């Protein structure tokens, strides 16, 4: 799914405000921006993957249903993390997943909230890497840029790419491979 709108460039606070004002696109960008981080947060608690996924789905459904009742959030990511952990904790305690004393040790992870500073640093780093990736993509030959766009933004398979670019299936694979290889090399050299 390609989200080509002005919300991709918004910071989380702007997205949060737009989402609270019934903007589905802003909500979708928030979802895609934070889903992986929240999923990792749940997995760090040593919970089953399906439980984490189900709880995430329930969490985002709840957010959408109650969007107009949500308050302002200066740091939406922090709000999302705390709220998601709270929901996970409630699910765990209600389902009697806690069987032994060692399980309570795992719940200490819930108490370790990331600092606002840590979240801000992570957001800045993600933004910096995204800008860097965009710069590196612009350095690629135009044909490789097109192929990458079709593969990763339009979510086309190699057959569709070869048809769109009027090239062979193998050529489409080669274009993507070379582009990704160049991007990896440029990132490896700088880090």
Short mmCIF file of N, CA and C in Angstrom, two decimals:
data_model
loop_
_atom_site.label_atom_id
_atom_site.label_comp_id
_atom_site.label_asym_id
_atom_site.label_seq_id
_atom_site.Cartn_x
_atom_site.Cartn_y
_atom_site.Cartn_z
N UNK A 1 0.85 -1.18 0.00
CA UNK A 1 0.00 0.00 0.00
C UNK A 1 0.89 1.23 0.00
N UNK A 2 0.69 2.10 -0.90
CA UNK A 2 1.50 3.30 -1.02
C UNK A 2 0.72 4.49 -0.46
N UNK A 3 1.32 5.13 0.51
CA UNK A 3 0.67 6.29 1.11
C UNK A 3 1.34 7.55 0.58
N UNK A 4 0.79 8.12 -0.45
CA UNK A 4 1.36 9.32 -1.04
C UNK A 4 0.48 10.49 -0.64
N UNK A 5 0.76 11.01 0.52
CA UNK A 5 0.00 12.17 0.98
C UNK A 5 0.89 13.03 1.84
N UNK A 6 0.37 14.13 2.25
CA UNK A 6 1.15 15.08 3.03
C UNK A 6 1.46 14.56 4.43
N UNK A 7 0.76 13.55 4.89
CA UNK A 7 0.96 13.07 6.25
C UNK A 7 2.26 12.31 6.45
N UNK A 8 2.86 11.78 5.38
CA UNK A 8 4.12 11.07 5.52
C UNK A 8 5.22 11.97 6.07
N UNK A 9 5.12 13.26 5.79
CA UNK A 9 6.14 14.21 6.23
C UNK A 9 5.81 14.87 7.56
N UNK A 10 4.66 14.59 8.11
CA UNK A 10 4.23 15.20 9.37
C UNK A 10 4.93 14.53 10.55
N UNK A 11 5.13 15.31 11.61
CA UNK A 11 5.63 14.69 12.82
C UNK A 11 4.46 14.02 13.53
N UNK A 12 4.78 13.24 14.54
CA UNK A 12 3.75 12.46 15.23
C UNK A 12 2.66 13.32 15.85
N UNK A 13 3.04 14.49 16.37
CA UNK A 13 2.04 15.35 17.01
C UNK A 13 0.99 15.83 16.01
N UNK A 14 1.44 16.21 14.82
CA UNK A 14 0.50 16.64 13.78
C UNK A 14 -0.40 15.48 13.35
N UNK A 15 0.23 14.31 13.19
CA UNK A 15 -0.55 13.13 12.82
C UNK A 15 -1.61 12.84 13.88
N UNK A 16 -1.19 12.92 15.14
CA UNK A 16 -2.10 12.63 16.25
C UNK A 16 -3.30 13.57 16.22
N UNK A 17 -3.04 14.85 16.03
CA UNK A 17 -4.14 15.82 15.99
C UNK A 17 -5.08 15.56 14.82
N UNK A 18 -4.52 15.26 13.65
CA UNK A 18 -5.35 14.97 12.48
C UNK A 18 -6.14 13.68 12.68
N UNK A 19 -5.50 12.68 13.27
CA UNK A 19 -6.18 11.42 13.56
C UNK A 19 -7.35 11.65 14.51
N UNK A 20 -7.14 12.44 15.56
CA UNK A 20 -8.20 12.73 16.52
C UNK A 20 -9.36 13.48 15.86
N UNK A 21 -9.07 14.16 14.76
CA UNK A 21 -10.11 14.89 14.02
C UNK A 21 -10.64 14.07 12.85
N UNK A 22 -10.67 12.76 13.02
CA UNK A 22 -11.30 11.82 12.07
C UNK A 22 -10.57 11.63 10.75
N UNK A 23 -9.28 11.88 10.69
CA UNK A 23 -8.56 11.70 9.44
C UNK A 23 -7.99 10.29 9.38
N UNK A 24 -8.56 9.46 8.52
CA UNK A 24 -8.15 8.06 8.40
C UNK A 24 -6.73 7.95 7.85
N UNK A 25 -6.35 8.83 6.94
CA UNK A 25 -4.99 8.77 6.38
C UNK A 25 -3.94 9.02 7.45
N UNK A 26 -4.18 9.99 8.32
CA UNK A 26 -3.25 10.27 9.40
C UNK A 26 -3.16 9.07 10.34
N UNK A 27 -4.29 8.45 10.63
CA UNK A 27 -4.31 7.26 11.47
C UNK A 27 -3.51 6.13 10.81
N UNK A 28 -3.67 5.97 9.51
CA UNK A 28 -2.96 4.91 8.78
C UNK A 28 -1.45 5.14 8.84
N UNK A 29 -1.02 6.37 8.68
CA UNK A 29 0.41 6.67 8.76
C UNK A 29 0.92 6.39 10.17
N UNK A 30 0.17 6.78 11.19
CA UNK A 30 0.55 6.47 12.57
C UNK A 30 0.69 4.96 12.77
N UNK A 31 -0.27 4.23 12.24
CA UNK A 31 -0.26 2.77 12.36
C UNK A 31 1.02 2.20 11.75
N UNK A 32 1.30 2.55 10.51
CA UNK A 32 2.47 1.99 9.83
C UNK A 32 3.78 2.49 10.43
N UNK A 33 3.77 3.69 10.96
CA UNK A 33 4.99 4.25 11.54
C UNK A 33 5.36 3.56 12.85
N UNK A 34 4.37 3.11 13.62
CA UNK A 34 4.65 2.61 14.96
C UNK A 34 4.35 1.13 15.18
N UNK A 35 3.75 0.47 14.22
CA UNK A 35 3.36 -0.93 14.40
C UNK A 35 4.56 -1.81 14.75
N UNK A 36 5.63 -1.71 13.96
CA UNK A 36 6.79 -2.58 14.18
C UNK A 36 7.40 -2.36 15.56
N UNK A 37 7.51 -1.11 15.98
CA UNK A 37 8.08 -0.82 17.29
C UNK A 37 7.21 -1.39 18.40
N UNK A 38 5.90 -1.21 18.29
CA UNK A 38 4.99 -1.75 19.30
C UNK A 38 5.02 -3.27 19.30
N UNK A 39 5.14 -3.86 18.13
CA UNK A 39 5.22 -5.32 18.05
C UNK A 39 6.48 -5.81 18.78
N UNK A 40 7.62 -5.16 18.53
CA UNK A 40 8.86 -5.54 19.21
C UNK A 40 8.72 -5.36 20.72
N UNK A 41 8.04 -4.31 21.13
CA UNK A 41 7.81 -4.07 22.55
C UNK A 41 7.06 -5.24 23.17
N UNK A 42 6.02 -5.72 22.49
CA UNK A 42 5.27 -6.86 22.98
C UNK A 42 6.11 -8.13 23.00
N UNK A 43 6.92 -8.33 21.96
CA UNK A 43 7.76 -9.53 21.89
C UNK A 43 8.84 -9.52 22.97
N UNK A 44 9.30 -8.34 23.38
CA UNK A 44 10.31 -8.24 24.44
C UNK A 44 9.77 -8.77 25.76
N UNK A 45 8.47 -8.83 25.86
CA UNK A 45 7.84 -9.34 27.07
C UNK A 45 7.73 -10.86 27.03
N UNK A 46 8.31 -11.46 26.01
CA UNK A 46 8.33 -12.91 25.82
C UNK A 46 6.93 -13.49 25.69
N UNK A 47 6.10 -12.77 24.98
CA UNK A 47 4.74 -13.24 24.74
C UNK A 47 4.66 -13.89 23.37
N UNK A 48 3.65 -14.72 23.19
CA UNK A 48 3.47 -15.37 21.90
C UNK A 48 3.17 -14.33 20.84
N UNK A 49 3.71 -14.57 19.65
CA UNK A 49 3.58 -13.63 18.54
C UNK A 49 2.11 -13.35 18.21
N UNK A 50 1.30 -14.38 18.21
CA UNK A 50 -0.12 -14.20 17.87
C UNK A 50 -0.85 -13.33 18.89
N UNK A 51 -0.51 -13.51 20.16
CA UNK A 51 -1.12 -12.68 21.20
C UNK A 51 -0.75 -11.21 20.99
N UNK A 52 0.51 -10.97 20.69
CA UNK A 52 0.97 -9.59 20.46
C UNK A 52 0.26 -9.00 19.25
N UNK A 53 0.19 -9.76 18.15
CA UNK A 53 -0.47 -9.26 16.93
C UNK A 53 -1.95 -8.98 17.19
N UNK A 54 -2.63 -9.92 17.85
CA UNK A 54 -4.06 -9.73 18.13
C UNK A 54 -4.29 -8.51 19.02
N UNK A 55 -3.43 -8.36 20.01
CA UNK A 55 -3.58 -7.23 20.92
C UNK A 55 -3.30 -5.91 20.20
N UNK A 56 -2.32 -5.92 19.31
CA UNK A 56 -2.04 -4.71 18.51
C UNK A 56 -3.24 -4.34 17.65
N UNK A 57 -3.83 -5.34 17.02
CA UNK A 57 -5.01 -5.08 16.19
C UNK A 57 -6.14 -4.49 17.04
N UNK A 58 -6.37 -5.10 18.18
CA UNK A 58 -7.41 -4.63 19.10
C UNK A 58 -7.10 -3.21 19.57
N UNK A 59 -5.82 -2.95 19.85
CA UNK A 59 -5.38 -1.64 20.33
C UNK A 59 -5.66 -0.55 19.30
N UNK A 60 -5.28 -0.80 18.04
CA UNK A 60 -5.50 0.21 17.02
C UNK A 60 -6.99 0.37 16.69
N UNK A 61 -7.75 -0.70 16.78
CA UNK A 61 -9.21 -0.58 16.60
C UNK A 61 -9.81 0.29 17.70
N UNK A 62 -9.35 0.06 18.92
CA UNK A 62 -9.83 0.85 20.05
C UNK A 62 -9.49 2.33 19.84
N UNK A 63 -8.25 2.59 19.43
CA UNK A 63 -7.85 3.99 19.20
C UNK A 63 -8.76 4.66 18.18
N UNK A 64 -9.04 3.96 17.08
CA UNK A 64 -9.88 4.57 16.05
C UNK A 64 -11.29 4.81 16.57
N UNK A 65 -11.83 3.84 17.30
CA UNK A 65 -13.20 3.98 17.80
C UNK A 65 -13.33 5.10 18.83
N UNK A 66 -12.26 5.35 19.57
CA UNK A 66 -12.31 6.35 20.65
C UNK A 66 -11.48 7.59 20.34
N UNK A 67 -11.18 7.82 19.08
CA UNK A 67 -10.28 8.90 18.67
C UNK A 67 -10.74 10.28 19.16
N UNK A 68 -12.03 10.51 19.17
CA UNK A 68 -12.51 11.84 19.55
C UNK A 68 -12.46 12.08 21.05
N UNK A 69 -12.29 11.01 21.81
CA UNK A 69 -12.19 11.14 23.26
C UNK A 69 -10.74 11.21 23.74
N UNK A 70 -9.80 11.00 22.83
CA UNK A 70 -8.39 11.01 23.20
C UNK A 70 -7.91 12.44 23.36
N UNK A 71 -7.02 12.63 24.31
CA UNK A 71 -6.49 13.97 24.54
C UNK A 71 -5.32 14.28 23.63
N UNK A 72 -4.83 15.50 23.76
CA UNK A 72 -3.64 15.88 23.01
C UNK A 72 -2.47 15.07 23.53
N UNK A 73 -1.52 14.81 22.65
CA UNK A 73 -0.32 14.08 23.06
C UNK A 73 0.89 14.78 22.47
N UNK A 74 1.72 15.34 23.33
CA UNK A 74 2.93 16.00 22.85
C UNK A 74 3.88 14.97 22.27
N UNK A 75 3.89 13.78 22.86
CA UNK A 75 4.73 12.68 22.39
C UNK A 75 3.84 11.46 22.15
N UNK A 76 3.20 11.40 21.00
CA UNK A 76 2.27 10.30 20.72
C UNK A 76 2.90 8.91 20.83
N UNK A 77 4.17 8.77 20.45
CA UNK A 77 4.79 7.45 20.52
C UNK A 77 4.83 6.96 21.96
N UNK A 78 5.16 7.85 22.87
CA UNK A 78 5.18 7.49 24.29
C UNK A 78 3.79 7.08 24.75
N UNK A 79 2.78 7.83 24.34
CA UNK A 79 1.40 7.49 24.68
C UNK A 79 1.05 6.10 24.13
N UNK A 80 1.41 5.84 22.87
CA UNK A 80 1.10 4.55 22.25
C UNK A 80 1.77 3.41 22.99
N UNK A 81 3.04 3.59 23.35
CA UNK A 81 3.78 2.53 24.04
C UNK A 81 3.15 2.24 25.40
N UNK A 82 2.90 3.29 26.17
CA UNK A 82 2.32 3.09 27.51
C UNK A 82 0.94 2.43 27.43
N UNK A 83 0.13 2.92 26.52
CA UNK A 83 -1.24 2.39 26.40
C UNK A 83 -1.23 0.94 25.92
N UNK A 84 -0.36 0.65 24.97
CA UNK A 84 -0.27 -0.72 24.46
C UNK A 84 0.21 -1.68 25.54
N UNK A 85 1.22 -1.26 26.30
CA UNK A 85 1.71 -2.11 27.39
C UNK A 85 0.62 -2.35 28.43
N UNK A 86 -0.14 -1.31 28.72
CA UNK A 86 -1.23 -1.44 29.68
C UNK A 86 -2.26 -2.45 29.19
N UNK A 87 -2.61 -2.37 27.91
CA UNK A 87 -3.57 -3.32 27.34
C UNK A 87 -3.02 -4.74 27.38
N UNK A 88 -1.75 -4.91 27.05
CA UNK A 88 -1.13 -6.24 27.12
C UNK A 88 -1.17 -6.78 28.54
N UNK A 89 -0.82 -5.95 29.50
CA UNK A 89 -0.83 -6.37 30.90
C UNK A 89 -2.23 -6.81 31.32
N UNK A 90 -3.24 -6.04 30.93
CA UNK A 90 -4.62 -6.41 31.25
C UNK A 90 -5.00 -7.74 30.62
N UNK A 91 -4.61 -7.95 29.37
CA UNK A 91 -4.93 -9.21 28.70
C UNK A 91 -4.24 -10.39 29.39
N UNK A 92 -2.99 -10.18 29.76
CA UNK A 92 -2.22 -11.26 30.40
C UNK A 92 -2.85 -11.63 31.73
N UNK A 93 -3.16 -10.64 32.55
CA UNK A 93 -3.70 -10.95 33.87
C UNK A 93 -5.11 -11.54 33.79
N UNK A 94 -5.91 -11.09 32.83
CA UNK A 94 -7.26 -11.62 32.69
C UNK A 94 -7.28 -13.04 32.14
N UNK A 95 -6.28 -13.38 31.32
CA UNK A 95 -6.30 -14.72 30.72
C UNK A 95 -5.54 -15.74 31.55
N UNK A 96 -5.07 -15.33 32.72
CA UNK A 96 -4.35 -16.23 33.62
C UNK A 96 -3.13 -16.85 32.96
N UNK A 97 -2.45 -16.07 32.15
CA UNK A 97 -1.23 -16.55 31.53
C UNK A 97 -0.12 -16.64 32.57
N UNK A 98 -0.25 -15.85 33.63
CA UNK A 98 0.77 -15.85 34.66
C UNK A 98 0.59 -17.08 35.54
N UNK A 99 1.54 -17.99 35.41
CA UNK A 99 1.40 -19.25 36.12
C UNK A 99 2.44 -19.38 37.22
N UNK A 100 3.61 -18.86 36.99
CA UNK A 100 4.67 -19.04 37.97
C UNK A 100 5.24 -17.69 38.39
N UNK A 101 6.05 -17.74 39.44
CA UNK A 101 6.67 -16.53 39.95
C UNK A 101 7.59 -15.91 38.90
N UNK A 102 8.23 -16.74 38.09
CA UNK A 102 9.15 -16.22 37.07
C UNK A 102 8.42 -15.36 36.05
N UNK A 103 7.14 -15.62 35.85
CA UNK A 103 6.37 -14.81 34.92
C UNK A 103 6.27 -13.36 35.41
N UNK A 104 6.24 -13.19 36.74
CA UNK A 104 6.17 -11.83 37.27
C UNK A 104 7.45 -11.06 36.98
N UNK A 105 8.58 -11.77 36.94
CA UNK A 105 9.84 -11.12 36.59
C UNK A 105 9.77 -10.54 35.18
N UNK A 106 9.13 -11.28 34.30
CA UNK A 106 9.01 -10.81 32.92
C UNK A 106 8.16 -9.55 32.85
N UNK A 107 7.23 -9.40 33.77
CA UNK A 107 6.37 -8.22 33.76
C UNK A 107 7.12 -6.95 34.18
N UNK A 108 8.29 -7.12 34.78
CA UNK A 108 9.08 -5.95 35.14
C UNK A 108 9.43 -5.14 33.90
N UNK A 109 9.47 -5.81 32.77
CA UNK A 109 9.73 -5.11 31.51
C UNK A 109 8.67 -4.05 31.29
N UNK A 110 7.45 -4.32 31.74
CA UNK A 110 6.37 -3.35 31.57
C UNK A 110 6.66 -2.05 32.31
N UNK A 111 7.37 -2.17 33.42
CA UNK A 111 7.64 -1.00 34.23
C UNK A 111 8.75 -0.14 33.64
N UNK A 112 9.52 -0.68 32.71
CA UNK A 112 10.64 0.04 32.13
C UNK A 112 10.17 0.85 30.94
N UNK A 113 9.56 1.97 31.22
CA UNK A 113 9.06 2.85 30.16
C UNK A 113 10.25 3.54 29.50
N UNK A 114 10.25 3.63 28.18
CA UNK A 114 11.33 4.36 27.52
C UNK A 114 11.21 5.85 27.85
N UNK A 115 12.35 6.47 28.03
CA UNK A 115 12.32 7.90 28.34
C UNK A 115 11.91 8.69 27.11
N UNK A 116 11.40 9.87 27.35
CA UNK A 116 11.02 10.76 26.25
C UNK A 116 12.25 11.05 25.40
N UNK A 117 13.38 11.23 26.06
CA UNK A 117 14.62 11.51 25.34
C UNK A 117 14.98 10.35 24.41
N UNK A 118 14.86 9.14 24.91
CA UNK A 118 15.18 7.96 24.10
C UNK A 118 14.25 7.87 22.88
N UNK A 119 12.99 8.14 23.09
CA UNK A 119 12.02 8.10 21.99
C UNK A 119 12.34 9.18 20.97
N UNK A 120 12.66 10.38 21.44
CA UNK A 120 13.01 11.47 20.52
C UNK A 120 14.26 11.15 19.73
N UNK A 121 15.25 10.58 20.39
CA UNK A 121 16.48 10.20 19.70
C UNK A 121 16.19 9.15 18.64
N UNK A 122 15.37 8.18 18.98
CA UNK A 122 15.02 7.13 18.01
C UNK A 122 14.26 7.72 16.82
N UNK A 123 13.34 8.64 17.09
CA UNK A 123 12.60 9.28 16.00
C UNK A 123 13.53 10.08 15.10
N UNK A 124 14.46 10.81 15.71
CA UNK A 124 15.41 11.60 14.92
C UNK A 124 16.30 10.69 14.08
N UNK A 125 16.73 9.59 14.66
CA UNK A 125 17.58 8.64 13.93
C UNK A 125 16.81 8.02 12.77
N UNK A 126 15.57 7.64 13.01
CA UNK A 126 14.75 7.08 11.93
C UNK A 126 14.56 8.10 10.81
N UNK A 127 14.30 9.34 11.17
CA UNK A 127 14.12 10.40 10.17
C UNK A 127 15.40 10.62 9.39
N UNK A 128 16.53 10.63 10.09
CA UNK A 128 17.83 10.82 9.44
C UNK A 128 18.11 9.70 8.45
N UNK A 129 17.83 8.47 8.85
CA UNK A 129 18.05 7.33 7.96
C UNK A 129 17.12 7.36 6.76
N UNK A 130 15.89 7.79 6.97
CA UNK A 130 14.94 7.89 5.86
C UNK A 130 15.41 8.93 4.84
N UNK A 131 15.85 10.08 5.33
CA UNK A 131 16.35 11.13 4.44
C UNK A 131 17.57 10.62 3.68
N UNK A 132 18.45 9.95 4.39
CA UNK A 132 19.65 9.40 3.76
C UNK A 132 19.29 8.38 2.69
N UNK A 133 18.32 7.52 2.98
CA UNK A 133 17.89 6.52 2.00
C UNK A 133 17.33 7.21 0.76
N UNK A 134 16.52 8.24 0.97
CA UNK A 134 15.96 8.98 -0.17
C UNK A 134 17.06 9.61 -1.02
N UNK A 135 18.09 10.14 -0.35
CA UNK A 135 19.22 10.73 -1.08
C UNK A 135 19.96 9.67 -1.89
N UNK A 136 20.17 8.51 -1.29
CA UNK A 136 20.89 7.44 -1.98
C UNK A 136 20.08 6.90 -3.15
N UNK A 137 18.78 6.82 -2.99
CA UNK A 137 17.92 6.35 -4.09
C UNK A 137 18.01 7.31 -5.27
N UNK A 138 18.08 8.61 -4.99
CA UNK A 138 18.19 9.60 -6.07
C UNK A 138 19.48 9.46 -6.86
N UNK A 139 20.50 8.86 -6.26
CA UNK A 139 21.78 8.67 -6.94
C UNK A 139 21.77 7.47 -7.88
N UNK A 140 20.77 6.60 -7.73
CA UNK A 140 20.68 5.41 -8.59
C UNK A 140 20.27 5.81 -10.00
N UNK A 141 20.61 4.97 -10.98
CA UNK A 141 20.12 5.21 -12.34
C UNK A 141 18.59 5.24 -12.35
N UNK A 142 18.04 6.02 -13.26
CA UNK A 142 16.59 6.22 -13.30
C UNK A 142 15.82 4.90 -13.40
N UNK A 143 16.33 3.97 -14.19
CA UNK A 143 15.64 2.69 -14.38
C UNK A 143 15.57 1.91 -13.06
N UNK A 144 16.65 1.95 -12.28
CA UNK A 144 16.66 1.26 -10.99
C UNK A 144 15.70 1.96 -10.01
N UNK A 145 15.65 3.28 -10.07
CA UNK A 145 14.70 4.01 -9.23
C UNK A 145 13.27 3.60 -9.55
N UNK A 146 12.97 3.50 -10.84
CA UNK A 146 11.62 3.09 -11.26
C UNK A 146 11.30 1.70 -10.74
N UNK A 147 12.25 0.79 -10.91
CA UNK A 147 12.02 -0.60 -10.48
C UNK A 147 11.80 -0.68 -8.97
N UNK A 148 12.62 0.05 -8.20
CA UNK A 148 12.45 0.07 -6.74
C UNK A 148 11.08 0.63 -6.36
N UNK A 149 10.70 1.70 -7.01
CA UNK A 149 9.41 2.31 -6.72
C UNK A 149 8.27 1.32 -6.97
N UNK A 150 8.34 0.64 -8.09
CA UNK A 150 7.28 -0.32 -8.42
C UNK A 150 7.26 -1.49 -7.43
N UNK A 151 8.45 -1.95 -7.04
CA UNK A 151 8.54 -3.12 -6.15
C UNK A 151 8.10 -2.77 -4.72
N UNK A 152 8.64 -1.68 -4.18
CA UNK A 152 8.44 -1.43 -2.76
C UNK A 152 7.35 -0.41 -2.43
N UNK A 153 7.01 0.45 -3.35
CA UNK A 153 5.96 1.43 -3.07
C UNK A 153 4.64 1.04 -3.71
N UNK A 154 4.72 0.47 -4.90
CA UNK A 154 3.49 0.02 -5.58
C UNK A 154 3.21 -1.45 -5.30
N UNK A 155 4.15 -2.11 -4.62
CA UNK A 155 4.03 -3.51 -4.21
C UNK A 155 3.74 -4.43 -5.38
N UNK A 156 4.43 -4.21 -6.48
CA UNK A 156 4.28 -5.08 -7.66
C UNK A 156 5.23 -6.26 -7.55
N UNK A 157 4.83 -7.38 -8.13
CA UNK A 157 5.75 -8.51 -8.21
C UNK A 157 6.61 -8.35 -9.46
N UNK A 158 7.57 -9.26 -9.64
CA UNK A 158 8.51 -9.12 -10.76
C UNK A 158 7.83 -9.22 -12.12
N UNK A 159 6.81 -10.04 -12.23
CA UNK A 159 6.08 -10.13 -13.50
C UNK A 159 5.44 -8.78 -13.85
N UNK A 160 4.82 -8.16 -12.86
CA UNK A 160 4.17 -6.87 -13.09
C UNK A 160 5.20 -5.79 -13.42
N UNK A 161 6.34 -5.84 -12.74
CA UNK A 161 7.40 -4.86 -13.01
C UNK A 161 7.92 -5.02 -14.43
N UNK A 162 8.17 -6.27 -14.82
CA UNK A 162 8.70 -6.50 -16.18
C UNK A 162 7.69 -6.04 -17.22
N UNK A 163 6.43 -6.25 -16.97
CA UNK A 163 5.39 -5.81 -17.90
C UNK A 163 5.31 -4.28 -17.95
N UNK A 164 5.35 -3.64 -16.80
CA UNK A 164 5.25 -2.18 -16.73
C UNK A 164 6.45 -1.50 -17.40
N UNK A 165 7.65 -2.05 -17.16
CA UNK A 165 8.86 -1.44 -17.71
C UNK A 165 9.21 -1.99 -19.10
N UNK A 166 8.41 -2.96 -19.55
CA UNK A 166 8.63 -3.56 -20.87
C UNK A 166 10.02 -4.20 -20.96
N UNK A 167 10.35 -4.99 -19.94
CA UNK A 167 11.62 -5.72 -19.89
C UNK A 167 11.33 -7.15 -19.50
N UNK A 168 12.34 -8.00 -19.56
CA UNK A 168 12.14 -9.41 -19.20
C UNK A 168 12.02 -9.56 -17.68
N UNK A 169 11.48 -10.70 -17.29
CA UNK A 169 11.34 -11.01 -15.87
C UNK A 169 12.71 -10.95 -15.19
N UNK A 170 13.71 -11.59 -15.80
CA UNK A 170 15.05 -11.63 -15.21
C UNK A 170 15.66 -10.23 -15.11
N UNK A 171 15.40 -9.40 -16.10
CA UNK A 171 15.91 -8.02 -16.06
C UNK A 171 15.30 -7.24 -14.91
N UNK A 172 14.03 -7.48 -14.63
CA UNK A 172 13.39 -6.80 -13.50
C UNK A 172 14.03 -7.24 -12.19
N UNK A 173 14.31 -8.51 -12.06
CA UNK A 173 14.98 -9.02 -10.85
C UNK A 173 16.39 -8.42 -10.73
N UNK A 174 17.08 -8.37 -11.86
CA UNK A 174 18.44 -7.82 -11.85
C UNK A 174 18.45 -6.34 -11.46
N UNK A 175 17.50 -5.57 -11.99
CA UNK A 175 17.42 -4.15 -11.65
C UNK A 175 17.23 -3.95 -10.15
N UNK A 176 16.29 -4.69 -9.59
CA UNK A 176 16.02 -4.58 -8.15
C UNK A 176 17.25 -5.00 -7.35
N UNK A 177 17.84 -6.13 -7.74
CA UNK A 177 19.00 -6.65 -7.01
C UNK A 177 20.15 -5.64 -7.03
N UNK A 178 20.44 -5.09 -8.20
CA UNK A 178 21.55 -4.12 -8.32
C UNK A 178 21.26 -2.87 -7.50
N UNK A 179 20.03 -2.40 -7.54
CA UNK A 179 19.67 -1.20 -6.78
C UNK A 179 19.82 -1.44 -5.28
N UNK A 180 19.30 -2.55 -4.81
CA UNK A 180 19.39 -2.86 -3.37
C UNK A 180 20.85 -3.05 -2.98
N UNK A 181 21.62 -3.71 -3.84
CA UNK A 181 23.05 -3.93 -3.57
C UNK A 181 23.78 -2.58 -3.44
N UNK A 182 23.50 -1.65 -4.34
CA UNK A 182 24.15 -0.33 -4.28
C UNK A 182 23.75 0.40 -3.00
N UNK A 183 22.49 0.30 -2.62
CA UNK A 183 22.03 0.96 -1.39
C UNK A 183 22.72 0.36 -0.17
N UNK A 184 22.83 -0.96 -0.15
CA UNK A 184 23.52 -1.62 0.97
C UNK A 184 24.96 -1.16 1.05
N UNK A 185 25.63 -1.13 -0.10
CA UNK A 185 27.04 -0.72 -0.12
C UNK A 185 27.20 0.70 0.38
N UNK A 186 26.35 1.59 -0.06
CA UNK A 186 26.48 2.99 0.36
C UNK A 186 26.21 3.14 1.86
N UNK A 187 25.30 2.35 2.40
CA UNK A 187 25.03 2.43 3.84
C UNK A 187 26.15 1.77 4.63
N UNK A 188 26.72 0.70 4.11
CA UNK A 188 27.81 0.01 4.80
C UNK A 188 29.05 0.89 4.86
N UNK A 189 29.32 1.61 3.79
CA UNK A 189 30.50 2.47 3.74
C UNK A 189 30.41 3.62 4.73
N UNK A 190 29.23 4.09 5.01
CA UNK A 190 29.08 5.26 5.88
C UNK A 190 28.92 4.89 7.35
N UNK A 191 28.64 3.63 7.65
CA UNK A 191 28.42 3.25 9.05
C UNK A 191 29.50 2.40 9.56
#
